JSON list of C-alpha atoms in Angstrom, two decimals:
[
{"chain": "A", "resi": 1, "resn": "MET", "atom": "CA", "xyz": [0.19, -0.20, 0.28]},
{"chain": "A", "resi": 2, "resn": "SER", "atom": "CA", "xyz": [1.69, 3.57, -1.33]},
{"chain": "A", "resi": 3, "resn": "GLU", "atom": "CA", "xyz": [-1.34, 5.74, 0.15]},
{"chain": "A", "resi": 4, "resn": "LEU", "atom": "CA", "xyz": [-0.16, 8.93, 2.05]},
{"chain": "A", "resi": 5, "resn": "GLU", "atom": "CA", "xyz": [-1.41, 10.77, 4.63]},
{"chain": "A", "resi": 6, "resn": "VAL", "atom": "CA", "xyz": [-0.75, 14.20, 6.54]},
{"chain": "A", "resi": 7, "resn": "LYS", "atom": "CA", "xyz": [-2.61, 14.61, 9.19]},
{"chain": "A", "resi": 8, "resn": "GLN", "atom": "CA", "xyz": [-2.99, 17.80, 11.18]},
{"chain": "A", "resi": 9, "resn": "VAL", "atom": "CA", "xyz": [1.33, 18.71, 10.39]},
{"chain": "A", "resi": 10, "resn": "SER", "atom": "CA", "xyz": [3.11, 21.61, 11.70]},
{"chain": "A", "resi": 11, "resn": "LYS", "atom": "CA", "xyz": [6.00, 23.23, 12.09]},
{"chain": "A", "resi": 12, "resn": "SER", "atom": "CA", "xyz": [8.35, 26.00, 13.04]},
{"chain": "A", "resi": 13, "resn": "PHE", "atom": "CA", "xyz": [11.93, 27.31, 12.86]},
{"chain": "A", "resi": 14, "resn": "GLY", "atom": "CA", "xyz": [12.40, 29.39, 15.77]},
{"chain": "A", "resi": 15, "resn": "GLU", "atom": "CA", "xyz": [9.73, 31.74, 15.96]},
{"chain": "A", "resi": 16, "resn": "LYS", "atom": "CA", "xyz": [8.39, 31.29, 12.43]},
{"chain": "A", "resi": 17, "resn": "GLN", "atom": "CA", "xyz": [6.18, 28.96, 11.70]},
{"chain": "A", "resi": 18, "resn": "VAL", "atom": "CA", "xyz": [5.99, 27.45, 8.31]},
{"chain": "A", "resi": 19, "resn": "LEU", "atom": "CA", "xyz": [3.23, 24.82, 8.20]},
{"chain": "A", "resi": 20, "resn": "ASP", "atom": "CA", "xyz": [0.22, 25.05, 10.71]},
{"chain": "A", "resi": 21, "resn": "SER", "atom": "CA", "xyz": [-2.42, 21.75, 10.32]},
{"chain": "A", "resi": 22, "resn": "VAL", "atom": "CA", "xyz": [-1.81, 20.80, 7.29]},
{"chain": "A", "resi": 23, "resn": "SER", "atom": "CA", "xyz": [-3.76, 17.25, 6.29]},
{"chain": "A", "resi": 24, "resn": "PHE", "atom": "CA", "xyz": [-4.32, 15.85, 2.98]},
{"chain": "A", "resi": 25, "resn": "SER", "atom": "CA", "xyz": [-3.38, 12.50, 1.26]},
{"chain": "A", "resi": 26, "resn": "VAL", "atom": "CA", "xyz": [-2.12, 11.22, -1.91]},
{"chain": "A", "resi": 27, "resn": "LYS", "atom": "CA", "xyz": [-4.03, 7.43, -3.21]},
{"chain": "A", "resi": 28, "resn": "GLU", "atom": "CA", "xyz": [-2.57, 3.93, -4.13]},
{"chain": "A", "resi": 29, "resn": "GLY", "atom": "CA", "xyz": [-1.44, 4.81, -7.73]},
{"chain": "A", "resi": 30, "resn": "GLU", "atom": "CA", "xyz": [-1.80, 8.40, -7.53]},
{"chain": "A", "resi": 31, "resn": "PHE", "atom": "CA", "xyz": [-0.69, 12.06, -8.94]},
{"chain": "A", "resi": 32, "resn": "VAL", "atom": "CA", "xyz": [-1.05, 14.89, -7.23]},
{"chain": "A", "resi": 33, "resn": "SER", "atom": "CA", "xyz": [0.25, 18.47, -7.55]},
{"chain": "A", "resi": 34, "resn": "LEU", "atom": "CA", "xyz": [0.96, 21.25, -4.53]},
{"chain": "A", "resi": 35, "resn": "LEU", "atom": "CA", "xyz": [1.17, 24.15, -5.75]},
{"chain": "A", "resi": 36, "resn": "GLY", "atom": "CA", "xyz": [1.75, 27.57, -3.77]},
{"chain": "A", "resi": 37, "resn": "PRO", "atom": "CA", "xyz": [3.43, 30.58, -3.60]},
{"chain": "A", "resi": 38, "resn": "SER", "atom": "CA", "xyz": [7.46, 30.76, -3.00]},
{"chain": "A", "resi": 39, "resn": "GLY", "atom": "CA", "xyz": [8.58, 29.96, 0.48]},
{"chain": "A", "resi": 40, "resn": "SER", "atom": "CA", "xyz": [5.04, 28.62, 1.42]},
{"chain": "A", "resi": 41, "resn": "GLY", "atom": "CA", "xyz": [6.15, 25.24, 2.98]},
{"chain": "A", "resi": 42, "resn": "LYS", "atom": "CA", "xyz": [6.30, 22.93, -0.14]},
{"chain": "A", "resi": 43, "resn": "SER", "atom": "CA", "xyz": [9.71, 21.82, 0.22]},
{"chain": "A", "resi": 44, "resn": "THR", "atom": "CA", "xyz": [8.74, 21.57, 3.92]},
{"chain": "A", "resi": 45, "resn": "LEU", "atom": "CA", "xyz": [6.43, 19.68, 3.66]},
{"chain": "A", "resi": 46, "resn": "PHE", "atom": "CA", "xyz": [8.98, 17.59, 1.81]},
{"chain": "A", "resi": 47, "resn": "HIS", "atom": "CA", "xyz": [11.58, 16.98, 3.97]},
{"chain": "A", "resi": 48, "resn": "LEU", "atom": "CA", "xyz": [9.01, 16.12, 6.46]},
{"chain": "A", "resi": 49, "resn": "ILE", "atom": "CA", "xyz": [7.91, 13.36, 4.48]},
{"chain": "A", "resi": 50, "resn": "GLY", "atom": "CA", "xyz": [10.93, 11.84, 3.14]},
{"chain": "A", "resi": 51, "resn": "GLY", "atom": "CA", "xyz": [12.18, 12.13, 7.56]},
{"chain": "A", "resi": 52, "resn": "LEU", "atom": "CA", "xyz": [14.60, 14.53, 7.26]},
{"chain": "A", "resi": 53, "resn": "TYR", "atom": "CA", "xyz": [12.48, 16.87, 9.92]},
{"chain": "A", "resi": 54, "resn": "THR", "atom": "CA", "xyz": [10.01, 15.73, 12.69]},
{"chain": "A", "resi": 55, "resn": "PRO", "atom": "CA", "xyz": [6.60, 18.09, 12.99]},
{"chain": "A", "resi": 56, "resn": "ASP", "atom": "CA", "xyz": [5.71, 19.99, 16.12]},
{"chain": "A", "resi": 57, "resn": "GLU", "atom": "CA", "xyz": [2.81, 18.27, 15.75]},
{"chain": "A", "resi": 58, "resn": "GLY", "atom": "CA", "xyz": [0.92, 15.80, 13.34]},
{"chain": "A", "resi": 59, "resn": "GLY", "atom": "CA", "xyz": [1.69, 13.04, 11.78]},
{"chain": "A", "resi": 60, "resn": "LEU", "atom": "CA", "xyz": [2.67, 10.95, 8.86]},
{"chain": "A", "resi": 61, "resn": "TYR", "atom": "CA", "xyz": [1.46, 7.78, 7.33]},
{"chain": "A", "resi": 62, "resn": "LEU", "atom": "CA", "xyz": [2.01, 5.26, 4.54]},
{"chain": "A", "resi": 63, "resn": "GLY", "atom": "CA", "xyz": [-0.09, 2.60, 3.84]},
{"chain": "A", "resi": 64, "resn": "GLY", "atom": "CA", "xyz": [-1.74, 3.41, 7.40]},
{"chain": "A", "resi": 65, "resn": "GLU", "atom": "CA", "xyz": [2.29, 2.77, 9.04]},
{"chain": "A", "resi": 66, "resn": "ASP", "atom": "CA", "xyz": [3.24, 5.84, 11.06]},
{"chain": "A", "resi": 67, "resn": "ILE", "atom": "CA", "xyz": [6.23, 7.33, 9.47]},
{"chain": "A", "resi": 68, "resn": "THR", "atom": "CA", "xyz": [6.38, 9.88, 11.00]},
{"chain": "A", "resi": 69, "resn": "GLY", "atom": "CA", "xyz": [10.73, 10.96, 11.54]},
{"chain": "A", "resi": 70, "resn": "MET", "atom": "CA", "xyz": [11.85, 8.40, 9.13]},
{"chain": "A", "resi": 71, "resn": "ARG", "atom": "CA", "xyz": [14.19, 8.24, 6.72]},
{"chain": "A", "resi": 72, "resn": "GLY", "atom": "CA", "xyz": [13.91, 6.11, 3.02]},
{"chain": "A", "resi": 73, "resn": "LYS", "atom": "CA", "xyz": [10.59, 4.95, 3.32]},
{"chain": "A", "resi": 74, "resn": "ILE", "atom": "CA", "xyz": [9.85, 7.23, 0.26]},
{"chain": "A", "resi": 75, "resn": "SER", "atom": "CA", "xyz": [12.01, 8.46, -3.31]},
{"chain": "A", "resi": 76, "resn": "TYR", "atom": "CA", "xyz": [13.08, 11.64, -3.87]},
{"chain": "A", "resi": 77, "resn": "THR", "atom": "CA", "xyz": [13.91, 13.27, -6.67]},
{"chain": "A", "resi": 78, "resn": "PRO", "atom": "CA", "xyz": [15.68, 17.73, -5.92]},
{"chain": "A", "resi": 79, "resn": "GLN", "atom": "CA", "xyz": [15.67, 19.88, -8.15]},
{"chain": "A", "resi": 80, "resn": "SER", "atom": "CA", "xyz": [18.84, 19.07, -9.18]},
{"chain": "A", "resi": 81, "resn": "PRO", "atom": "CA", "xyz": [19.83, 15.48, -9.98]},
{"chain": "A", "resi": 82, "resn": "SER", "atom": "CA", "xyz": [21.56, 15.08, -7.61]},
{"chain": "A", "resi": 83, "resn": "LEU", "atom": "CA", "xyz": [23.38, 12.07, -9.99]},
{"chain": "A", "resi": 84, "resn": "PHE", "atom": "CA", "xyz": [27.21, 10.48, -8.34]},
{"chain": "A", "resi": 85, "resn": "PRO", "atom": "CA", "xyz": [29.54, 12.17, -11.00]},
{"chain": "A", "resi": 86, "resn": "TRP", "atom": "CA", "xyz": [32.01, 9.07, -9.74]},
{"chain": "A", "resi": 87, "resn": "ARG", "atom": "CA", "xyz": [29.65, 6.72, -11.11]},
{"chain": "A", "resi": 88, "resn": "THR", "atom": "CA", "xyz": [28.20, 6.00, -14.45]},
{"chain": "A", "resi": 89, "resn": "ILE", "atom": "CA", "xyz": [24.64, 6.71, -15.36]},
{"chain": "A", "resi": 90, "resn": "LEU", "atom": "CA", "xyz": [23.50, 3.09, -15.28]},
{"chain": "A", "resi": 91, "resn": "GLU", "atom": "CA", "xyz": [25.79, 2.73, -11.73]},
{"chain": "A", "resi": 92, "resn": "ASN", "atom": "CA", "xyz": [23.41, 5.97, -10.79]},
{"chain": "A", "resi": 93, "resn": "VAL", "atom": "CA", "xyz": [19.96, 5.31, -11.84]},
{"chain": "A", "resi": 94, "resn": "VAL", "atom": "CA", "xyz": [20.61, 1.57, -9.73]},
{"chain": "A", "resi": 95, "resn": "LEU", "atom": "CA", "xyz": [21.75, 3.20, -6.06]},
{"chain": "A", "resi": 96, "resn": "GLY", "atom": "CA", "xyz": [17.70, 2.99, -4.72]},
{"chain": "A", "resi": 97, "resn": "GLN", "atom": "CA", "xyz": [18.52, -0.56, -5.99]},
{"chain": "A", "resi": 98, "resn": "GLU", "atom": "CA", "xyz": [21.68, -1.00, -4.04]},
{"chain": "A", "resi": 99, "resn": "LEU", "atom": "CA", "xyz": [20.68, 0.55, -0.40]},
{"chain": "A", "resi": 100, "resn": "PHE", "atom": "CA", "xyz": [18.03, -2.03, -0.36]},
{"chain": "A", "resi": 101, "resn": "ALA", "atom": "CA", "xyz": [18.81, -5.50, -2.25]},
{"chain": "A", "resi": 102, "resn": "LYS", "atom": "CA", "xyz": [20.71, -6.68, -5.50]},
{"chain": "A", "resi": 103, "resn": "PRO", "atom": "CA", "xyz": [20.42, -4.23, -8.77]},
{"chain": "A", "resi": 104, "resn": "ASP", "atom": "CA", "xyz": [18.47, -5.32, -11.23]},
{"chain": "A", "resi": 105, "resn": "LYS", "atom": "CA", "xyz": [20.93, -4.10, -14.45]},
{"chain": "A", "resi": 106, "resn": "ASP", "atom": "CA", "xyz": [18.49, -5.34, -17.11]},
{"chain": "A", "resi": 107, "resn": "LYS", "atom": "CA", "xyz": [15.48, -4.10, -15.91]},
{"chain": "A", "resi": 108, "resn": "ALA", "atom": "CA", "xyz": [17.02, -0.38, -15.25]},
{"chain": "A", "resi": 109, "resn": "LEU", "atom": "CA", "xyz": [18.68, -1.08, -18.88]},
{"chain": "A", "resi": 110, "resn": "SER", "atom": "CA", "xyz": [15.51, -1.57, -20.40]},
{"chain": "A", "resi": 111, "resn": "MET", "atom": "CA", "xyz": [13.86, 1.52, -18.29]},
{"chain": "A", "resi": 112, "resn": "LEU", "atom": "CA", "xyz": [17.15, 3.66, -19.50]},
{"chain": "A", "resi": 113, "resn": "GLU", "atom": "CA", "xyz": [15.64, 2.97, -22.97]},
{"chain": "A", "resi": 114, "resn": "ARG", "atom": "CA", "xyz": [12.28, 4.03, -22.45]},
{"chain": "A", "resi": 115, "resn": "ALA", "atom": "CA", "xyz": [14.41, 7.04, -21.23]},
{"chain": "A", "resi": 116, "resn": "GLY", "atom": "CA", "xyz": [16.48, 7.55, -25.18]},
{"chain": "A", "resi": 117, "resn": "LEU", "atom": "CA", "xyz": [19.45, 6.61, -23.08]},
{"chain": "A", "resi": 118, "resn": "ALA", "atom": "CA", "xyz": [20.74, 3.57, -23.84]},
{"chain": "A", "resi": 119, "resn": "GLU", "atom": "CA", "xyz": [24.14, 4.48, -25.38]},
{"chain": "A", "resi": 120, "resn": "TYR", "atom": "CA", "xyz": [24.63, 6.78, -22.40]},
{"chain": "A", "resi": 121, "resn": "ALA", "atom": "CA", "xyz": [24.70, 3.69, -19.79]},
{"chain": "A", "resi": 122, "resn": "GLY", "atom": "CA", "xyz": [28.48, 4.15, -19.32]},
{"chain": "A", "resi": 123, "resn": "ALA", "atom": "CA", "xyz": [28.39, 7.67, -19.62]},
{"chain": "A", "resi": 124, "resn": "TYR", "atom": "CA", "xyz": [29.15, 10.25, -17.05]},
{"chain": "A", "resi": 125, "resn": "PRO", "atom": "CA", "xyz": [26.80, 12.75, -15.61]},
{"chain": "A", "resi": 126, "resn": "HIS", "atom": "CA", "xyz": [28.48, 15.52, -17.32]},
{"chain": "A", "resi": 127, "resn": "GLN", "atom": "CA", "xyz": [28.32, 14.04, -20.63]},
{"chain": "A", "resi": 128, "resn": "LEU", "atom": "CA", "xyz": [24.13, 14.50, -20.31]},
{"chain": "A", "resi": 129, "resn": "SER", "atom": "CA", "xyz": [22.42, 17.81, -20.76]},
{"chain": "A", "resi": 130, "resn": "GLY", "atom": "CA", "xyz": [20.77, 19.28, -18.37]},
{"chain": "A", "resi": 131, "resn": "GLY", "atom": "CA", "xyz": [17.07, 17.16, -19.29]},
{"chain": "A", "resi": 132, "resn": "MET", "atom": "CA", "xyz": [19.35, 13.74, -20.21]},
{"chain": "A", "resi": 133, "resn": "ARG", "atom": "CA", "xyz": [20.26, 13.96, -16.28]},
{"chain": "A", "resi": 134, "resn": "GLN", "atom": "CA", "xyz": [16.86, 14.29, -14.84]},
{"chain": "A", "resi": 135, "resn": "ARG", "atom": "CA", "xyz": [15.15, 11.66, -17.74]},
{"chain": "A", "resi": 136, "resn": "ALA", "atom": "CA", "xyz": [18.30, 9.95, -15.04]},
{"chain": "A", "resi": 137, "resn": "ALA", "atom": "CA", "xyz": [17.30, 11.13, -11.33]},
{"chain": "A", "resi": 138, "resn": "PHE", "atom": "CA", "xyz": [13.33, 10.33, -12.68]},
{"chain": "A", "resi": 139, "resn": "VAL", "atom": "CA", "xyz": [15.03, 6.27, -13.81]},
{"chain": "A", "resi": 140, "resn": "ARG", "atom": "CA", "xyz": [16.63, 6.26, -10.32]},
{"chain": "A", "resi": 141, "resn": "SER", "atom": "CA", "xyz": [13.16, 7.51, -8.27]},
{"chain": "A", "resi": 142, "resn": "LEU", "atom": "CA", "xyz": [11.02, 4.45, -10.32]},
{"chain": "A", "resi": 143, "resn": "LEU", "atom": "CA", "xyz": [13.55, 1.80, -9.79]},
{"chain": "A", "resi": 144, "resn": "SER", "atom": "CA", "xyz": [13.28, 2.45, -5.92]},
{"chain": "A", "resi": 145, "resn": "PRO", "atom": "CA", "xyz": [11.99, -0.16, -4.28]},
{"chain": "A", "resi": 146, "resn": "GLN", "atom": "CA", "xyz": [9.60, 2.39, -1.94]},
{"chain": "A", "resi": 147, "resn": "PRO", "atom": "CA", "xyz": [5.78, 2.74, -3.28]},
{"chain": "A", "resi": 148, "resn": "PHE", "atom": "CA", "xyz": [5.60, 6.80, -3.11]},
{"chain": "A", "resi": 149, "resn": "ILE", "atom": "CA", "xyz": [7.43, 9.62, -5.10]},
{"chain": "A", "resi": 150, "resn": "CYS", "atom": "CA", "xyz": [8.15, 13.21, -4.02]},
{"chain": "A", "resi": 151, "resn": "LEU", "atom": "CA", "xyz": [9.40, 15.22, -6.83]},
{"chain": "A", "resi": 152, "resn": "ASP", "atom": "CA", "xyz": [10.63, 18.51, -5.69]},
{"chain": "A", "resi": 153, "resn": "GLU", "atom": "CA", "xyz": [10.19, 21.32, -8.94]},
{"chain": "A", "resi": 154, "resn": "PRO", "atom": "CA", "xyz": [12.16, 19.17, -11.13]},
{"chain": "A", "resi": 155, "resn": "PHE", "atom": "CA", "xyz": [11.60, 20.62, -14.41]},
{"chain": "A", "resi": 156, "resn": "SER", "atom": "CA", "xyz": [12.11, 24.40, -13.15]},
{"chain": "A", "resi": 157, "resn": "ALA", "atom": "CA", "xyz": [15.74, 24.47, -14.89]},
{"chain": "A", "resi": 158, "resn": "LEU", "atom": "CA", "xyz": [14.48, 23.95, -18.19]},
{"chain": "A", "resi": 159, "resn": "ASP", "atom": "CA", "xyz": [13.42, 25.80, -20.62]},
{"chain": "A", "resi": 160, "resn": "GLU", "atom": "CA", "xyz": [9.50, 25.68, -22.61]},
{"chain": "A", "resi": 161, "resn": "PHE", "atom": "CA", "xyz": [9.82, 23.43, -24.60]},
{"chain": "A", "resi": 162, "resn": "THR", "atom": "CA", "xyz": [11.93, 20.67, -23.13]},
{"chain": "A", "resi": 163, "resn": "ARG", "atom": "CA", "xyz": [9.66, 21.23, -20.15]},
{"chain": "A", "resi": 164, "resn": "LEU", "atom": "CA", "xyz": [6.96, 19.92, -21.74]},
{"chain": "A", "resi": 165, "resn": "GLU", "atom": "CA", "xyz": [8.88, 17.55, -23.27]},
{"chain": "A", "resi": 166, "resn": "MET", "atom": "CA", "xyz": [9.82, 16.07, -19.91]},
{"chain": "A", "resi": 167, "resn": "GLN", "atom": "CA", "xyz": [6.03, 16.36, -18.92]},
{"chain": "A", "resi": 168, "resn": "LYS", "atom": "CA", "xyz": [5.31, 14.25, -21.61]},
{"chain": "A", "resi": 169, "resn": "TRP", "atom": "CA", "xyz": [7.91, 12.07, -21.23]},
{"chain": "A", "resi": 170, "resn": "LEU", "atom": "CA", "xyz": [7.52, 11.99, -17.31]},
{"chain": "A", "resi": 171, "resn": "LEU", "atom": "CA", "xyz": [3.03, 10.96, -17.36]},
{"chain": "A", "resi": 172, "resn": "SER", "atom": "CA", "xyz": [3.97, 8.65, -20.35]},
{"chain": "A", "resi": 173, "resn": "ILE", "atom": "CA", "xyz": [6.93, 7.05, -17.82]},
{"chain": "A", "resi": 174, "resn": "TRP", "atom": "CA", "xyz": [3.90, 6.54, -14.93]},
{"chain": "A", "resi": 175, "resn": "GLU", "atom": "CA", "xyz": [1.40, 5.94, -16.43]},
{"chain": "A", "resi": 176, "resn": "GLU", "atom": "CA", "xyz": [2.93, 1.93, -16.97]},
{"chain": "A", "resi": 177, "resn": "ASN", "atom": "CA", "xyz": [3.85, 1.77, -13.41]},
{"chain": "A", "resi": 178, "resn": "ARG", "atom": "CA", "xyz": [1.23, 4.37, -11.52]},
{"chain": "A", "resi": 179, "resn": "LYS", "atom": "CA", "xyz": [3.13, 4.95, -8.67]},
{"chain": "A", "resi": 180, "resn": "SER", "atom": "CA", "xyz": [2.07, 7.28, -6.04]},
{"chain": "A", "resi": 181, "resn": "ILE", "atom": "CA", "xyz": [3.42, 10.47, -6.61]},
{"chain": "A", "resi": 182, "resn": "LEU", "atom": "CA", "xyz": [3.65, 14.14, -4.92]},
{"chain": "A", "resi": 183, "resn": "PHE", "atom": "CA", "xyz": [4.63, 16.76, -6.70]},
{"chain": "A", "resi": 184, "resn": "VAL", "atom": "CA", "xyz": [5.63, 19.85, -6.14]},
{"chain": "A", "resi": 185, "resn": "THR", "atom": "CA", "xyz": [5.66, 23.25, -8.61]},
{"chain": "A", "resi": 186, "resn": "HIS", "atom": "CA", "xyz": [5.05, 26.58, -8.84]},
{"chain": "A", "resi": 187, "resn": "ASN", "atom": "CA", "xyz": [3.76, 26.27, -12.50]},
{"chain": "A", "resi": 188, "resn": "ILE", "atom": "CA", "xyz": [0.08, 26.04, -12.87]},
{"chain": "A", "resi": 189, "resn": "GLU", "atom": "CA", "xyz": [-0.23, 24.72, -17.14]},
{"chain": "A", "resi": 190, "resn": "GLU", "atom": "CA", "xyz": [1.85, 22.27, -14.87]},
{"chain": "A", "resi": 191, "resn": "ALA", "atom": "CA", "xyz": [0.55, 21.19, -12.13]},
{"chain": "A", "resi": 192, "resn": "ILE", "atom": "CA", "xyz": [-2.65, 20.76, -14.11]},
{"chain": "A", "resi": 193, "resn": "PHE", "atom": "CA", "xyz": [-1.80, 19.30, -17.15]},
{"chain": "A", "resi": 194, "resn": "LEU", "atom": "CA", "xyz": [0.16, 16.74, -14.81]},
{"chain": "A", "resi": 195, "resn": "SER", "atom": "CA", "xyz": [-2.12, 15.72, -11.63]},
{"chain": "A", "resi": 196, "resn": "ASP", "atom": "CA", "xyz": [-5.69, 13.88, -11.03]},
{"chain": "A", "resi": 197, "resn": "ARG", "atom": "CA", "xyz": [-5.71, 15.80, -8.04]},
{"chain": "A", "resi": 198, "resn": "VAL", "atom": "CA", "xyz": [-3.91, 19.42, -7.31]},
{"chain": "A", "resi": 199, "resn": "LEU", "atom": "CA", "xyz": [-3.65, 21.06, -3.85]},
{"chain": "A", "resi": 200, "resn": "VAL", "atom": "CA", "xyz": [-3.24, 25.55, -3.66]},
{"chain": "A", "resi": 201, "resn": "LEU", "atom": "CA", "xyz": [-1.65, 25.92, -0.47]},
{"chain": "A", "resi": 202, "resn": "SER", "atom": "CA", "xyz": [-1.69, 29.34, 1.28]},
{"chain": "A", "resi": 203, "resn": "SER", "atom": "CA", "xyz": [1.49, 31.10, 2.88]},
{"chain": "A", "resi": 204, "resn": "ASN", "atom": "CA", "xyz": [2.83, 32.48, 6.40]},
{"chain": "A", "resi": 205, "resn": "PRO", "atom": "CA", "xyz": [2.25, 29.95, 7.15]},
{"chain": "A", "resi": 206, "resn": "ALA", "atom": "CA", "xyz": [1.06, 27.25, 5.07]},
{"chain": "A", "resi": 207, "resn": "MET", "atom": "CA", "xyz": [-2.30, 25.69, 5.02]},
{"chain": "A", "resi": 208, "resn": "VAL", "atom": "CA", "xyz": [-3.75, 23.71, 2.45]},
{"chain": "A", "resi": 209, "resn": "LYS", "atom": "CA", "xyz": [-6.68, 26.38, 0.77]},
{"chain": "A", "resi": 210, "resn": "ARG", "atom": "CA", "xyz": [-8.01, 24.24, -2.01]},
{"chain": "A", "resi": 211, "resn": "GLU", "atom": "CA", "xyz": [-8.29, 21.07, -3.66]},
{"chain": "A", "resi": 212, "resn": "LEU", "atom": "CA", "xyz": [-9.47, 20.88, -6.98]},
{"chain": "A", "resi": 213, "resn": "THR", "atom": "CA", "xyz": [-9.98, 17.89, -8.51]},
{"chain": "A", "resi": 214, "resn": "ILE", "atom": "CA", "xyz": [-8.67, 17.82, -12.02]},
{"chain": "A", "resi": 215, "resn": "PRO", "atom": "CA", "xyz": [-11.52, 15.98, -14.77]},
{"chain": "A", "resi": 216, "resn": "PHE", "atom": "CA", "xyz": [-9.38, 15.67, -17.97]},
{"chain": "A", "resi": 217, "resn": "GLU", "atom": "CA", "xyz": [-9.22, 12.33, -19.60]},
{"chain": "A", "resi": 218, "resn": "ARG", "atom": "CA", "xyz": [-5.96, 9.91, -19.28]},
{"chain": "A", "resi": 219, "resn": "PRO", "atom": "CA", "xyz": [-3.47, 9.95, -21.47]},
{"chain": "A", "resi": 220, "resn": "ARG", "atom": "CA", "xyz": [-3.39, 13.62, -21.71]},
{"chain": "A", "resi": 221, "resn": "ARG", "atom": "CA", "xyz": [-2.11, 15.02, -24.83]},
{"chain": "A", "resi": 222, "resn": "GLU", "atom": "CA", "xyz": [-0.26, 18.66, -25.51]},
{"chain": "A", "resi": 223, "resn": "GLU", "atom": "CA", "xyz": [-3.02, 19.73, -27.39]},
{"chain": "A", "resi": 224, "resn": "LEU", "atom": "CA", "xyz": [-4.97, 19.96, -24.09]},
{"chain": "A", "resi": 225, "resn": "VAL", "atom": "CA", "xyz": [-3.24, 23.13, -22.79]},
{"chain": "A", "resi": 226, "resn": "LEU", "atom": "CA", "xyz": [-4.68, 24.92, -26.33]},
{"chain": "A", "resi": 227, "resn": "THR", "atom": "CA", "xyz": [-8.16, 24.12, -25.30]},
{"chain": "A", "resi": 228, "resn": "GLU", "atom": "CA", "xyz": [-10.35, 25.98, -23.32]},
{"chain": "A", "resi": 229, "resn": "GLU", "atom": "CA", "xyz": [-11.13, 24.26, -20.84]},
{"chain": "A", "resi": 230, "resn": "PHE", "atom": "CA", "xyz": [-7.80, 24.02, -19.71]},
{"chain": "A", "resi": 231, "resn": "LEU", "atom": "CA", "xyz": [-7.97, 27.78, -19.97]},
{"chain": "A", "resi": 232, "resn": "GLU", "atom": "CA", "xyz": [-10.80, 28.00, -17.23]},
{"chain": "A", "resi": 233, "resn": "TRP", "atom": "CA", "xyz": [-9.33, 25.62, -14.67]},
{"chain": "A", "resi": 234, "resn": "LYS", "atom": "CA", "xyz": [-5.79, 27.67, -15.22]},
{"chain": "A", "resi": 235, "resn": "LYS", "atom": "CA", "xyz": [-7.69, 31.29, -14.24]},
{"chain": "A", "resi": 236, "resn": "GLN", "atom": "CA", "xyz": [-9.26, 29.38, -11.54]},
{"chain": "A", "resi": 237, "resn": "ILE", "atom": "CA", "xyz": [-5.80, 28.68, -9.96]},
{"chain": "A", "resi": 238, "resn": "TYR", "atom": "CA", "xyz": [-4.63, 31.38, -10.40]},
{"chain": "A", "resi": 239, "resn": "HIS", "atom": "CA", "xyz": [-7.37, 33.47, -8.73]},
{"chain": "A", "resi": 240, "resn": "GLU", "atom": "CA", "xyz": [-7.14, 30.97, -5.69]},
{"chain": "A", "resi": 241, "resn": "LEU", "atom": "CA", "xyz": [-2.77, 31.51, -5.39]},
{"chain": "A", "resi": 242, "resn": "ARG", "atom": "CA", "xyz": [-3.60, 35.34, -5.37]},
{"chain": "A", "resi": 243, "resn": "SER", "atom": "CA", "xyz": [-6.37, 35.87, -3.11]},
{"chain": "A", "resi": 244, "resn": "GLU", "atom": "CA", "xyz": [-5.76, 36.26, 0.65]},
{"chain": "A", "resi": 245, "resn": "GLY", "atom": "CA", "xyz": [-7.19, 33.68, 2.79]}
]
């Protein structure tokens, strides 16, 4: 089971309260995006889910198990790919497997091929473009044994065209294995295009202001972003982000 439950989580750093009684869930096989202004505590939430921080109040549960303050229960892809420069791409993508069991290099090579990286399996990270390194980081997350993946603004450093291609690639890979994903982004279009649900956070401190279920069928095609209905959803979320309270 990979359902994540965040229950009444609060977190402060010194006198600054970052999160205030945040509650939400991500169901098994669901793709949920967290959307909020800069400094709204999105990354802090990820650090709490990953066990790097412990909440002041509340708890976190994965498949019914209390994972509050526990590391290694989720797979995490940060904004930068964080590949080890001394390891080949193949060695990097099996790292998560190595920590728990013997790596399946045949499966890893198959996934690299799906990512268009088969010919770079023996290359080193500095030999790849930013988008290619990010694809390798995704493959590593998908190969890791944890059933839940957190993605922290993984496309923020990419140009618009590469970003769209990466979004389509991510969805195509995700459709095949349907691991539960919690995705942080500042980009409204990205959140709508990728997600089953979008959670809009307030800031100072963060609370879940609004939860929106995205109605578009899967698989999703890039033409979707040009439709009138998509634009209406974008406007609605934009106004939600801009409004106070």
